[in-house]
Coordinates of C-alpha atoms in Angstrom, one line a residue:
Chain I
M1 CA 49.4 -3.5 -247.7
S2 CA 51.1 -5.2 -244.8
T3 CA 53.6 -7.7 -245.9
L4 CA 53.5 -9.4 -242.5
V5 CA 49.8 -10.0 -242.7
R6 CA 49.9 -11.0 -246.4
N7 CA 52.6 -13.7 -245.6
M8 CA 50.5 -15.0 -242.7
V9 CA 47.4 -15.2 -244.9
D10 CA 49.4 -16.9 -247.6
D11 CA 50.6 -19.5 -245.1
S12 CA 47.4 -20.1 -243.1
G13 CA 44.5 -18.7 -245.1
T14 CA 42.0 -16.1 -244.0
D15 CA 40.1 -18.1 -241.4
E16 CA 42.9 -18.3 -238.9
E17 CA 43.3 -15.6 -236.3
I18 CA 46.4 -13.5 -236.9
P19 CA 48.2 -12.6 -233.6
L20 CA 49.6 -9.1 -233.5
P21 CA 50.9 -8.9 -229.9
N22 CA 53.3 -6.1 -230.6
V23 CA 50.7 -3.5 -231.6
K24 CA 48.4 -1.7 -229.3
T25 CA 44.7 -1.5 -230.2
A26 CA 44.7 2.3 -230.6
I27 CA 47.7 2.2 -232.9
L28 CA 46.3 -0.7 -234.9
S29 CA 43.2 1.2 -235.4
K30 CA 45.1 4.2 -236.8
V31 CA 47.1 1.9 -239.1
I32 CA 43.8 0.4 -240.4
D33 CA 42.6 3.9 -241.2
Y34 CA 45.7 4.4 -243.3
C35 CA 45.3 1.1 -245.1
K36 CA 41.7 1.7 -245.8
Y37 CA 42.4 5.1 -247.2
H38 CA 45.2 3.9 -249.4
K39 CA 43.6 0.6 -250.4
D40 CA 42.9 1.8 -253.9
S41 CA 45.2 4.8 -254.2
P42 CA 48.8 3.9 -253.4
P43 CA 50.8 6.9 -252.2
E44 CA 53.6 8.6 -254.2
E45 CA 57.1 7.7 -253.3
I46 CA 58.6 10.4 -251.0
Q47 CA 61.7 12.0 -252.5
K48 CA 64.9 11.6 -250.5
P49 CA 66.4 13.8 -249.1
L50 CA 63.4 15.9 -248.1
K51 CA 63.5 19.2 -249.9
S52 CA 61.4 21.1 -247.4
T53 CA 60.0 20.8 -243.9
N54 CA 56.5 20.9 -245.4
L55 CA 55.8 17.4 -246.3
V56 CA 53.2 18.4 -248.9
E57 CA 56.1 20.0 -250.9
C58 CA 57.9 16.7 -250.8
G59 CA 55.2 14.8 -252.6
V60 CA 53.0 13.8 -249.6
S61 CA 49.2 14.2 -250.0
E62 CA 47.2 16.6 -247.8
W63 CA 45.5 13.6 -246.2
D64 CA 48.8 11.9 -245.4
N65 CA 50.2 15.1 -244.0
E66 CA 47.3 15.6 -241.7
Y67 CA 47.4 11.9 -240.8
V68 CA 50.9 12.3 -239.2
N69 CA 50.1 15.6 -237.6
I70 CA 50.0 13.8 -234.2
E71 CA 51.7 13.7 -230.8
Q72 CA 55.3 12.5 -230.9
E73 CA 54.5 9.5 -228.7
V74 CA 51.9 8.3 -231.1
L75 CA 54.2 8.9 -234.1
F76 CA 56.9 6.7 -232.7
E77 CA 54.4 4.0 -231.9
L78 CA 53.2 4.3 -235.4
I79 CA 56.7 3.9 -236.8
L80 CA 57.2 0.7 -234.7
A81 CA 53.9 -0.7 -235.9
A82 CA 54.6 0.1 -239.6
N83 CA 57.9 -1.6 -239.2
Y84 CA 56.5 -4.7 -237.5
L85 CA 53.6 -5.0 -240.0
D86 CA 56.0 -4.3 -242.8
I87 CA 54.0 -1.5 -244.5
K88 CA 56.7 0.3 -246.5
S89 CA 54.7 3.4 -247.5
L90 CA 53.5 4.1 -243.9
L91 CA 57.0 3.6 -242.6
D92 CA 58.4 6.1 -245.1
L93 CA 55.7 8.6 -244.3
T94 CA 56.2 8.4 -240.5
C95 CA 60.0 8.5 -240.8
A96 CA 59.7 11.4 -243.2
K97 CA 57.6 13.2 -240.6
V98 CA 60.4 12.8 -238.0
A99 CA 63.0 13.9 -240.6
S100 CA 60.9 17.0 -241.3
M101 CA 61.0 17.8 -237.6
I102 CA 64.8 17.7 -237.7
K103 CA 65.3 19.6 -240.9
G104 CA 65.8 23.3 -240.6
K105 CA 66.6 23.3 -236.9
N106 CA 70.0 23.9 -235.4
T107 CA 71.7 21.4 -233.2
E108 CA 70.3 22.8 -229.9
E109 CA 66.8 23.0 -231.2
I110 CA 67.0 19.4 -232.4
R111 CA 68.0 18.3 -228.9
K112 CA 65.1 20.2 -227.4
Q113 CA 62.6 18.7 -229.8
F114 CA 63.6 15.1 -228.9
N115 CA 64.9 15.7 -225.4
I116 CA 68.4 14.4 -226.1
V117 CA 71.1 15.0 -223.7
N118 CA 74.3 16.6 -225.0
D119 CA 77.1 14.2 -223.9
F120 CA 80.0 15.8 -225.7
T121 CA 82.8 17.1 -223.6
P122 CA 83.5 20.8 -224.2
E123 CA 86.7 20.0 -226.3
E124 CA 84.8 17.6 -228.5
Chain X
M1 CA 80.7 -13.4 -239.2
R2 CA 83.8 -15.6 -238.7
D3 CA 86.8 -14.0 -237.1
V4 CA 84.9 -10.8 -236.4
V5 CA 85.2 -10.7 -232.6
S6 CA 88.7 -12.0 -232.5
K7 CA 89.8 -9.4 -234.9
G8 CA 89.0 -6.9 -232.2
E9 CA 89.7 -4.0 -234.4
R10 CA 87.7 -0.9 -233.8
N11 CA 86.6 1.0 -236.9
L12 CA 87.0 4.7 -237.1
Y13 CA 84.0 5.5 -234.9
G14 CA 84.2 2.9 -232.3
V15 CA 81.6 0.6 -233.9
K16 CA 81.7 -3.1 -233.0
P17 CA 79.3 -5.9 -233.7
E18 CA 76.6 -6.8 -231.1
G19 CA 78.3 -10.0 -230.3
H20 CA 81.2 -8.1 -229.0
R21 CA 79.4 -7.6 -225.7
F22 CA 80.6 -11.0 -224.8
A23 CA 84.2 -10.0 -225.2
L24 CA 84.0 -6.9 -223.0
D25 CA 86.1 -7.4 -219.9
G26 CA 85.8 -5.3 -216.8
K27 CA 84.5 -1.9 -215.9
E28 CA 86.8 0.1 -218.1
D29 CA 85.5 -1.6 -221.2
W30 CA 81.9 -1.3 -220.2
D31 CA 82.3 2.4 -219.3
L32 CA 83.2 3.0 -222.9
V33 CA 80.0 1.5 -224.3
L34 CA 77.4 4.1 -225.2
D35 CA 73.7 3.5 -224.6
K36 CA 72.0 3.9 -228.0
G37 CA 68.6 4.5 -226.6
K38 CA 69.8 7.3 -224.3
G39 CA 71.9 8.8 -227.1
W40 CA 68.8 9.1 -229.3
G41 CA 66.6 10.5 -226.5
A42 CA 65.4 7.9 -224.0
Q43 CA 61.9 9.4 -224.0
S44 CA 61.6 9.9 -227.7
L45 CA 63.5 8.5 -230.6
G46 CA 65.4 6.2 -228.3
K47 CA 62.1 4.2 -228.0
L48 CA 62.5 3.0 -231.6
A49 CA 65.4 0.9 -230.3
N50 CA 66.2 -0.2 -233.9
D51 CA 69.4 0.8 -235.8
E52 CA 67.7 0.5 -239.2
L53 CA 64.9 2.7 -238.2
W54 CA 67.3 5.4 -237.0
L55 CA 69.3 5.1 -240.3
L56 CA 66.0 5.3 -242.3
I57 CA 65.2 8.7 -240.6
L58 CA 68.8 10.0 -241.2
S59 CA 68.6 8.9 -244.9
M60 CA 65.9 11.5 -245.4
L61 CA 68.0 14.4 -244.3
D62 CA 69.9 16.8 -246.6
V63 CA 73.6 17.6 -246.1
K64 CA 73.1 20.5 -243.7
S65 CA 70.6 18.8 -241.5
L66 CA 72.7 15.6 -241.4
A67 CA 75.7 17.6 -240.4
R68 CA 73.8 19.5 -237.6
M69 CA 72.2 16.2 -236.5
S70 CA 75.6 14.7 -236.0
C71 CA 76.4 17.2 -233.3
V72 CA 73.4 16.3 -231.2
S73 CA 75.0 13.5 -229.1
R74 CA 77.9 11.1 -229.4
V75 CA 75.7 8.1 -230.3
V76 CA 73.9 10.2 -233.0
F77 CA 77.3 11.3 -234.3
V78 CA 78.4 7.7 -234.8
F79 CA 75.1 6.9 -236.7
C80 CA 75.5 10.0 -238.8
S81 CA 79.0 8.9 -239.9
A82 CA 77.5 5.9 -241.7
D83 CA 79.2 6.5 -245.0
H84 CA 76.4 5.2 -247.2
L85 CA 74.3 8.2 -246.1
W86 CA 76.8 10.6 -247.5
K87 CA 77.3 8.5 -250.6
D88 CA 73.6 8.7 -251.4
L89 CA 73.6 12.5 -251.0
A90 CA 76.7 12.8 -253.3
L91 CA 75.1 10.6 -256.0
K92 CA 71.8 12.5 -255.8
R93 CA 73.7 15.7 -256.3
W94 CA 75.6 14.1 -259.3
R95 CA 72.4 13.0 -260.9
E96 CA 71.2 16.5 -260.9
N97 CA 74.4 17.8 -262.4
G98 CA 75.0 15.0 -264.8
F99 CA 78.7 15.6 -265.6
L100 CA 81.7 15.5 -263.2
R101 CA 84.6 17.5 -264.5
R102 CA 86.8 16.6 -261.6
F103 CA 86.3 14.0 -258.9
D104 CA 88.4 14.3 -255.7
F105 CA 87.6 11.6 -253.3
L106 CA 88.9 12.5 -249.9
G107 CA 88.9 9.0 -248.3
S108 CA 85.3 8.7 -247.3
W109 CA 82.0 10.0 -248.8
R110 CA 81.4 12.1 -245.6
Q111 CA 84.8 13.9 -246.1
T112 CA 84.2 14.3 -249.8
V113 CA 80.7 15.9 -249.3
L114 CA 81.7 18.0 -246.4
K115 CA 85.0 18.8 -248.1
F116 CA 87.5 18.2 -245.3
K117 CA 90.7 16.2 -245.6
K118 CA 91.5 15.2 -242.0
Q119 CA 89.2 13.4 -239.6
L120 CA 89.4 15.7 -236.6
Y121 CA 87.1 13.9 -234.2
R122 CA 87.2 10.3 -233.1
P123 CA 84.9 9.5 -230.2
K124 CA 86.6 7.4 -227.5
A125 CA 83.7 5.1 -227.1
I126 CA 82.2 1.8 -228.2
V127 CA 78.9 1.5 -230.0
L128 CA 77.5 -2.0 -230.4
S129 CA 75.7 -2.3 -233.7
D130 CA 75.6 -5.1 -236.4
T131 CA 73.9 -2.8 -238.8
L132 CA 76.7 -0.2 -238.7
F133 CA 79.5 -2.7 -238.4
R134 CA 78.6 -5.0 -241.3
P135 CA 79.3 -2.6 -244.2
W136 CA 82.6 -1.6 -242.6
Q137 CA 83.5 -5.2 -242.1
Y138 CA 82.9 -6.2 -245.7
G139 CA 84.5 -2.9 -246.9
T140 CA 87.7 -3.7 -245.2
A141 CA 87.8 -7.5 -245.2
E142 CA 90.9 -9.0 -246.6
V143 CA 90.9 -11.5 -249.4
D144 CA 91.4 -14.9 -247.9
A145 CA 94.4 -16.8 -249.5
R146 CA 92.2 -20.0 -249.4
W147 CA 89.9 -18.4 -252.1
L148 CA 92.9 -18.2 -254.5
R149 CA 94.4 -21.7 -254.3
R150 CA 92.4 -23.7 -256.8
E151 CA 93.0 -23.5 -260.5
E152 CA 90.2 -25.5 -262.3
V153 CA 89.9 -24.4 -265.9
E154 CA 91.0 -25.4 -269.4
T155 CA 93.5 -23.0 -271.0
L156 CA 94.3 -22.2 -274.6
D157 CA 97.1 -20.3 -276.3
A158 CA 95.5 -18.0 -278.9
S159 CA 98.6 -17.9 -281.0
K160 CA 98.4 -21.7 -281.5
C161 CA 94.7 -22.0 -282.1
T162 CA 92.5 -21.4 -285.1
V163 CA 89.0 -20.0 -284.9
D164 CA 87.6 -23.3 -285.9
D165 CA 89.5 -25.2 -283.2
F166 CA 88.2 -22.8 -280.6
V167 CA 84.6 -23.1 -281.8
Q168 CA 84.7 -26.9 -281.9
R169 CA 86.4 -27.4 -278.6
F170 CA 84.7 -24.8 -276.5
E171 CA 81.9 -22.8 -278.1
I172 CA 79.8 -25.7 -279.4
P173 CA 80.2 -27.8 -276.2
N174 CA 79.5 -24.6 -274.2
K175 CA 82.7 -24.9 -272.1
P176 CA 84.6 -22.0 -270.4
V177 CA 88.2 -21.5 -271.3
L178 CA 91.0 -19.2 -270.2
I179 CA 92.9 -17.9 -273.3
H180 CA 96.4 -16.6 -273.1
T181 CA 98.2 -14.2 -275.4
A182 CA 95.0 -13.0 -277.0
L183 CA 95.0 -9.3 -276.3
A184 CA 98.3 -7.7 -277.0
Q185 CA 97.5 -5.7 -280.1
A186 CA 93.7 -5.6 -279.8
L187 CA 93.4 -3.4 -276.8
A188 CA 96.5 -1.2 -277.0
G189 CA 94.3 1.9 -277.3
I190 CA 92.7 1.1 -273.9
Q191 CA 95.9 0.5 -272.2
E192 CA 96.9 4.0 -273.2
L193 CA 93.8 5.4 -271.5
G194 CA 94.6 3.9 -268.2
G195 CA 98.3 4.5 -268.5
H196 CA 98.6 8.2 -267.9
P197 CA 96.7 8.8 -264.7
H198 CA 97.4 12.5 -264.3
R199 CA 97.3 13.9 -267.8
A200 CA 95.8 17.3 -267.6
D201 CA 94.4 17.1 -271.1
D202 CA 92.6 13.8 -270.4
M203 CA 89.3 14.5 -271.9
Y204 CA 87.6 11.2 -272.0
H205 CA 84.9 10.7 -269.4
F206 CA 83.4 7.3 -268.8
R207 CA 80.2 6.2 -267.1
V208 CA 80.4 5.5 -263.3
G209 CA 77.1 5.0 -261.7
P210 CA 74.9 8.0 -262.5
V211 CA 77.7 10.2 -263.8
N212 CA 80.6 10.4 -266.2
M213 CA 84.2 10.9 -264.9
R214 CA 87.8 10.5 -266.1
L215 CA 89.3 7.1 -265.9
C216 CA 92.3 8.5 -263.8
D217 CA 89.9 10.1 -261.3
F218 CA 88.1 6.8 -261.0
L219 CA 91.2 4.8 -260.4
D220 CA 92.3 7.4 -257.7
Y221 CA 88.9 6.9 -256.0
A222 CA 89.2 3.1 -256.3
E223 CA 92.6 3.3 -254.5
R224 CA 91.3 5.3 -251.5
Q225 CA 87.9 3.9 -250.8
T226 CA 86.9 1.3 -248.2
E227 CA 83.3 0.6 -249.1
E228 CA 81.4 -2.6 -249.1
S229 CA 80.1 -1.9 -252.7
P230 CA 82.3 0.8 -254.2
L231 CA 81.3 2.6 -257.4
Y232 CA 82.1 0.7 -260.5
L233 CA 83.0 2.0 -264.0
F234 CA 80.7 0.3 -266.5
D235 CA 80.4 2.0 -269.8
C236 CA 78.8 0.6 -272.9
K237 CA 79.6 3.7 -275.0
F238 CA 83.3 3.7 -274.4
V239 CA 84.2 3.2 -278.0
E240 CA 82.2 6.2 -279.1
R241 CA 83.6 8.3 -276.4
A242 CA 87.2 7.6 -276.7
W243 CA 87.8 6.5 -280.3
S244 CA 86.7 9.6 -282.1
T245 CA 90.4 10.3 -282.3
G246 CA 90.7 7.5 -284.8
N247 CA 92.2 4.8 -282.7
D248 CA 90.7 1.5 -283.7
F249 CA 89.0 -0.7 -281.3
R250 CA 89.8 -4.2 -282.5
V251 CA 87.8 -7.2 -281.3
P252 CA 90.3 -10.1 -280.7
E253 CA 90.7 -12.3 -283.7
L254 CA 89.0 -15.3 -282.3
F255 CA 85.8 -13.4 -282.0
R256 CA 86.0 -11.0 -284.9
N257 CA 83.6 -11.1 -287.9
T258 CA 85.6 -11.5 -291.0
K259 CA 84.9 -12.6 -294.6
E260 CA 85.5 -16.2 -293.8
N261 CA 84.0 -16.1 -290.4
G262 CA 80.9 -13.9 -290.8
E263 CA 79.1 -15.8 -288.0
R264 CA 81.2 -14.9 -285.0
D265 CA 78.9 -12.1 -283.9
L266 CA 75.5 -12.4 -285.5
L267 CA 73.9 -9.6 -283.6
A268 CA 76.3 -7.2 -285.5
Y269 CA 73.9 -7.6 -288.4
M270 CA 71.3 -5.7 -286.5
G271 CA 73.5 -2.7 -286.8
H272 CA 75.3 -1.0 -283.9
D273 CA 72.4 1.2 -283.0
R274 CA 69.7 -1.3 -282.9
R275 CA 71.3 -4.3 -281.2
P276 CA 71.2 -4.6 -277.4
D277 CA 74.1 -3.1 -275.4
Y278 CA 77.0 -5.5 -276.0
R279 CA 80.4 -4.1 -275.2
W280 CA 81.6 -2.5 -272.0
L281 CA 84.7 -0.9 -270.6
I282 CA 84.8 -2.1 -267.0
A283 CA 87.0 -0.8 -264.1
G284 CA 86.8 -1.5 -260.4
A285 CA 88.8 -1.3 -257.2
A286 CA 90.4 -4.2 -255.4
R287 CA 87.7 -6.3 -253.7
S288 CA 85.0 -5.0 -255.9
G289 CA 83.7 -7.1 -258.7
S290 CA 80.7 -8.6 -260.5
K291 CA 78.2 -10.5 -258.4
W292 CA 76.8 -13.8 -259.5
H293 CA 74.8 -13.5 -262.7
I294 CA 74.1 -15.1 -266.1
D295 CA 74.8 -12.9 -269.1
P296 CA 71.8 -11.4 -270.9
N297 CA 69.8 -12.6 -273.8
G298 CA 71.5 -16.1 -274.0
T299 CA 74.7 -14.6 -275.3
H300 CA 78.3 -15.9 -275.1
A301 CA 80.8 -13.4 -273.8
W302 CA 84.6 -12.7 -273.9
N303 CA 86.3 -10.7 -271.2
G304 CA 89.7 -9.3 -271.7
V305 CA 91.8 -8.1 -268.8
V306 CA 93.6 -5.0 -269.8
S307 CA 95.3 -4.4 -266.4
G308 CA 95.0 -6.0 -263.0
C309 CA 94.2 -9.4 -261.7
K310 CA 90.7 -11.0 -261.5
R311 CA 89.5 -14.1 -259.7
W312 CA 86.8 -16.0 -261.6
L313 CA 84.3 -18.6 -260.4
M314 CA 81.8 -20.3 -262.6
F315 CA 78.9 -22.8 -262.2
P316 CA 77.3 -24.5 -265.2
P317 CA 73.8 -23.7 -266.6
G318 CA 70.9 -24.7 -264.3
H319 CA 73.2 -25.0 -261.3
P320 CA 73.3 -21.8 -259.3
P321 CA 76.0 -21.5 -256.6
P322 CA 75.2 -21.8 -252.9
G323 CA 73.8 -18.6 -251.4
V324 CA 72.4 -17.5 -254.7
T325 CA 68.7 -17.9 -255.5
P326 CA 67.2 -17.0 -258.8
S327 CA 63.5 -16.1 -258.9
A328 CA 61.2 -18.6 -260.6
D329 CA 61.2 -16.6 -263.9
G330 CA 64.9 -16.0 -263.6
A331 CA 64.5 -12.3 -263.8
E332 CA 65.9 -11.5 -260.3
V333 CA 68.7 -13.0 -258.3
T334 CA 68.9 -13.0 -254.4
Q335 CA 72.4 -13.0 -253.1
P336 CA 74.5 -11.2 -250.4
V337 CA 74.9 -7.4 -250.7
S338 CA 78.6 -7.6 -251.8
L339 CA 80.7 -10.2 -253.4
M340 CA 83.1 -10.2 -250.5
E341 CA 80.2 -11.1 -248.2
W342 CA 79.4 -14.1 -250.5
F343 CA 83.0 -15.2 -250.4
V344 CA 83.2 -15.0 -246.6
N345 CA 80.0 -16.9 -246.0
F346 CA 79.5 -19.3 -249.0
Y347 CA 82.8 -20.0 -250.8
H348 CA 83.6 -22.9 -248.7
I349 CA 80.2 -24.6 -249.0
E350 CA 80.6 -26.0 -252.5
A351 CA 83.6 -26.1 -254.8
A352 CA 83.0 -24.3 -258.1
P353 CA 83.5 -26.5 -261.1
V354 CA 85.5 -23.7 -262.8
E355 CA 87.7 -21.4 -260.8
F356 CA 90.9 -19.5 -261.8
T357 CA 92.8 -16.2 -261.9
A358 CA 92.9 -14.1 -265.0
R359 CA 95.8 -11.7 -265.5
S360 CA 96.6 -8.8 -267.7
G361 CA 96.6 -9.9 -271.3
D362 CA 94.3 -12.9 -270.7
L363 CA 90.9 -13.4 -272.3
V364 CA 88.1 -15.4 -270.6
F365 CA 85.4 -17.1 -272.7
V366 CA 82.1 -17.2 -270.8
P367 CA 79.8 -19.6 -272.5
S368 CA 76.1 -18.8 -272.7
R369 CA 74.0 -19.3 -269.5
W370 CA 76.9 -20.1 -267.2
W371 CA 76.7 -18.6 -263.7
H372 CA 79.8 -16.5 -263.0
C373 CA 81.2 -13.9 -260.6
V374 CA 84.4 -12.0 -260.8
L375 CA 86.4 -10.6 -257.8
N376 CA 89.1 -7.9 -258.6
L377 CA 92.2 -8.8 -256.6
E378 CA 93.7 -5.4 -257.4
A379 CA 92.3 -2.4 -259.3
C380 CA 91.4 -3.7 -262.7
V381 CA 90.5 -2.4 -266.2
A382 CA 88.8 -4.8 -268.6
V383 CA 86.8 -4.9 -271.8
T384 CA 84.0 -7.3 -272.4
Q385 CA 81.7 -8.1 -275.3
N386 CA 78.6 -10.2 -275.6
Y387 CA 77.7 -12.0 -278.8
I388 CA 75.6 -14.7 -280.5
A389 CA 77.3 -17.1 -282.8
R390 CA 76.1 -20.2 -284.6
S391 CA 76.7 -22.3 -281.5
N392 CA 74.2 -20.5 -279.3
L393 CA 71.9 -19.1 -282.0
A394 CA 69.0 -21.6 -281.4
S395 CA 68.9 -21.2 -277.6
A396 CA 69.3 -17.4 -277.8
L397 CA 66.4 -17.1 -280.4
R398 CA 64.3 -19.3 -278.1
F399 CA 65.1 -17.1 -275.2
M400 CA 64.0 -14.0 -277.1
R401 CA 60.9 -15.7 -278.4
D402 CA 59.7 -17.3 -275.2
T403 CA 60.8 -14.8 -272.5
P404 CA 60.8 -11.3 -274.1
E405 CA 60.2 -9.8 -270.7
N406 CA 63.7 -11.0 -269.7
V407 CA 65.4 -9.3 -272.6
S408 CA 67.8 -6.6 -271.5
G409 CA 70.2 -4.0 -272.9
L410 CA 67.6 -2.1 -275.0
A411 CA 66.3 1.3 -273.9
D412 CA 62.5 0.8 -274.2
H413 CA 60.0 -1.8 -273.5
R414 CA 58.9 -2.1 -277.1
S415 CA 62.3 -2.8 -278.6
R416 CA 62.8 -5.4 -275.9
A417 CA 59.6 -7.2 -276.8
A418 CA 60.5 -6.9 -280.5
L419 CA 64.0 -8.2 -280.3
Y420 CA 63.1 -11.7 -281.6
R421 CA 61.4 -10.2 -284.6
D422 CA 64.1 -7.6 -285.3
F423 CA 66.9 -10.1 -285.0
R424 CA 65.2 -12.5 -287.3
E425 CA 64.8 -9.7 -289.9
A426 CA 68.6 -9.1 -289.7
L427 CA 69.3 -12.8 -290.1
R428 CA 66.9 -13.1 -293.0
L429 CA 68.8 -10.4 -294.8
H430 CA 72.4 -11.5 -294.1
H431 CA 72.3 -15.2 -293.2
P432 CA 69.0 -16.7 -294.3
D433 CA 70.4 -20.2 -294.2
L434 CA 70.9 -20.0 -290.4
L435 CA 67.4 -18.8 -289.9
D436 CA 65.9 -21.5 -292.1
A437 CA 67.9 -24.1 -290.2
F438 CA 66.5 -22.8 -287.0
D439 CA 62.9 -22.7 -288.2
D440 CA 63.1 -26.2 -289.7
N441 CA 64.5 -27.6 -286.5
E442 CA 61.9 -25.9 -284.4
A443 CA 59.1 -27.3 -286.6
K444 CA 60.6 -30.8 -286.2
L445 CA 60.8 -30.4 -282.4
A446 CA 57.2 -29.2 -282.3
K447 CA 56.1 -32.2 -284.4
D448 CA 58.0 -34.6 -282.1
R449 CA 56.3 -33.0 -279.1
E450 CA 52.8 -33.5 -280.7
L451 CA 53.5 -37.1 -281.4
R452 CA 54.7 -37.8 -277.9
E453 CA 51.5 -36.2 -276.5
E454 CA 49.3 -38.3 -278.8
M455 CA 51.0 -41.5 -277.7
H456 CA 50.6 -40.5 -274.1
N457 CA 46.9 -39.9 -274.6
D458 CA 46.4 -43.2 -276.4
T459 CA 47.9 -45.1 -273.5
T460 CA 45.7 -43.4 -271.0
F461 CA 42.6 -44.0 -273.1
S462 CA 43.2 -47.7 -273.4
F463 CA 43.7 -48.2 -269.7
E464 CA 40.2 -46.9 -269.0
F465 CA 38.7 -50.2 -270.2
F466 CA 40.3 -52.1 -267.4

């Protein structure tokens, strides 16, 4: 499921150690959970744009929805790991989770959610 | 990315390429540069530190959410103004509605979706991002005069050439040629379509991407847009749509099936409804065009320029141009996102064997399996048709027989796989002599192959004794 790992295996075979310096152990473990679960059942493509803040209504399975029900910190690490390991479905899922946290909120609420400083001048 | 930094132009939202940091001079400049991480939330989304990831998240938002998001901070505003985000939202909406009665493009997709004419806010800031800069760069890049200098093609005057001449000199040897004075009468009907841009009673709608729209609306849009890959009008049902009034669409004489020359378009014998898509009305903005490709199903093609001016480049069969990589089975082609990007980065690497400019009234003959790309130098309207004649019948039949998975232009998988059989049936009915000739030749070639293999085996066998 990881294009990065697949390419490394294609290049050097399965006996060589694969270095993954950019991924913490805890996060890698969570990624492996995802891959194990989806090994034989690839997830549905998530429809863009999201039609609801409830991911299940956007085509995401209950298991996947629960899987990304985690702290923001971990979610962002997961996005970076999915990007680095090149696992498209996990990347889509984690980014969709962030998008679902934006959808439905007004501008000030979005700022609060992600702790973003408003740097517009009053005129702007 | 030649000439990017020296151009120094800031696009609408202050985006510049990453390399521009080396051109920044002094505190005033640096003060203007926005910190992307901070703008996205230093403790949260800022940690992603990746333009593409931020854009991926934004791509999942609907219109309202994207508009609200853009008010969050100045950096996020700049990201939210990436026009492709708004284009995707507009196209999605169109897909759901299917038919576009009127299309009013207001200069950018963002303005069009949010329905405002004037850009009110321009941040006085600099955002360094290759990801955001690149589409703008290629959407506004100028055509380089160096790309237009060479003229390397044979030409032909249609009024001084018989069909037989043309077939002998160009079709059989599979050579491209630029044909003058071929279109005048044939496409008068189409010229009428494009010639009255603001007729209120204009009923004809043609296929553009996922939706149908009037040709005049499309040409207005083409005039105003500055996209890397603008929408393209590409309609294989244009004759049905527009000719119900009784105007005749006439194939130019050199390519028309007649009593004497019934072999000019053999696929016609399959009947209009069963043959693969074969004729298109094409329209596109200046700087848009067709990326590098080989025409489908081993067909020849002719392309008539109704209005505008097109730059053509061609490479012969088996010789893809630089920067273009076909997959092993030939089904996919890897090349830059836009044709302009190809020109900027690869044109100068290898001179194309065939290169020329085609103008209104010209007809281009594209022989089977030749690589070609076409860059519109101004807004263009053209008509193209693909066909199989005696000259490419054998190679086209082999293509259909040996690679049915690469057949295109038919709606379902089954008819694609069955094209070889269906075409043969049509030939059997109308031109059995051609089919017999093909079968005889194939049998002979197969026999030759067998003989060669036997000889090869004999030689190996005898060496074993030594």
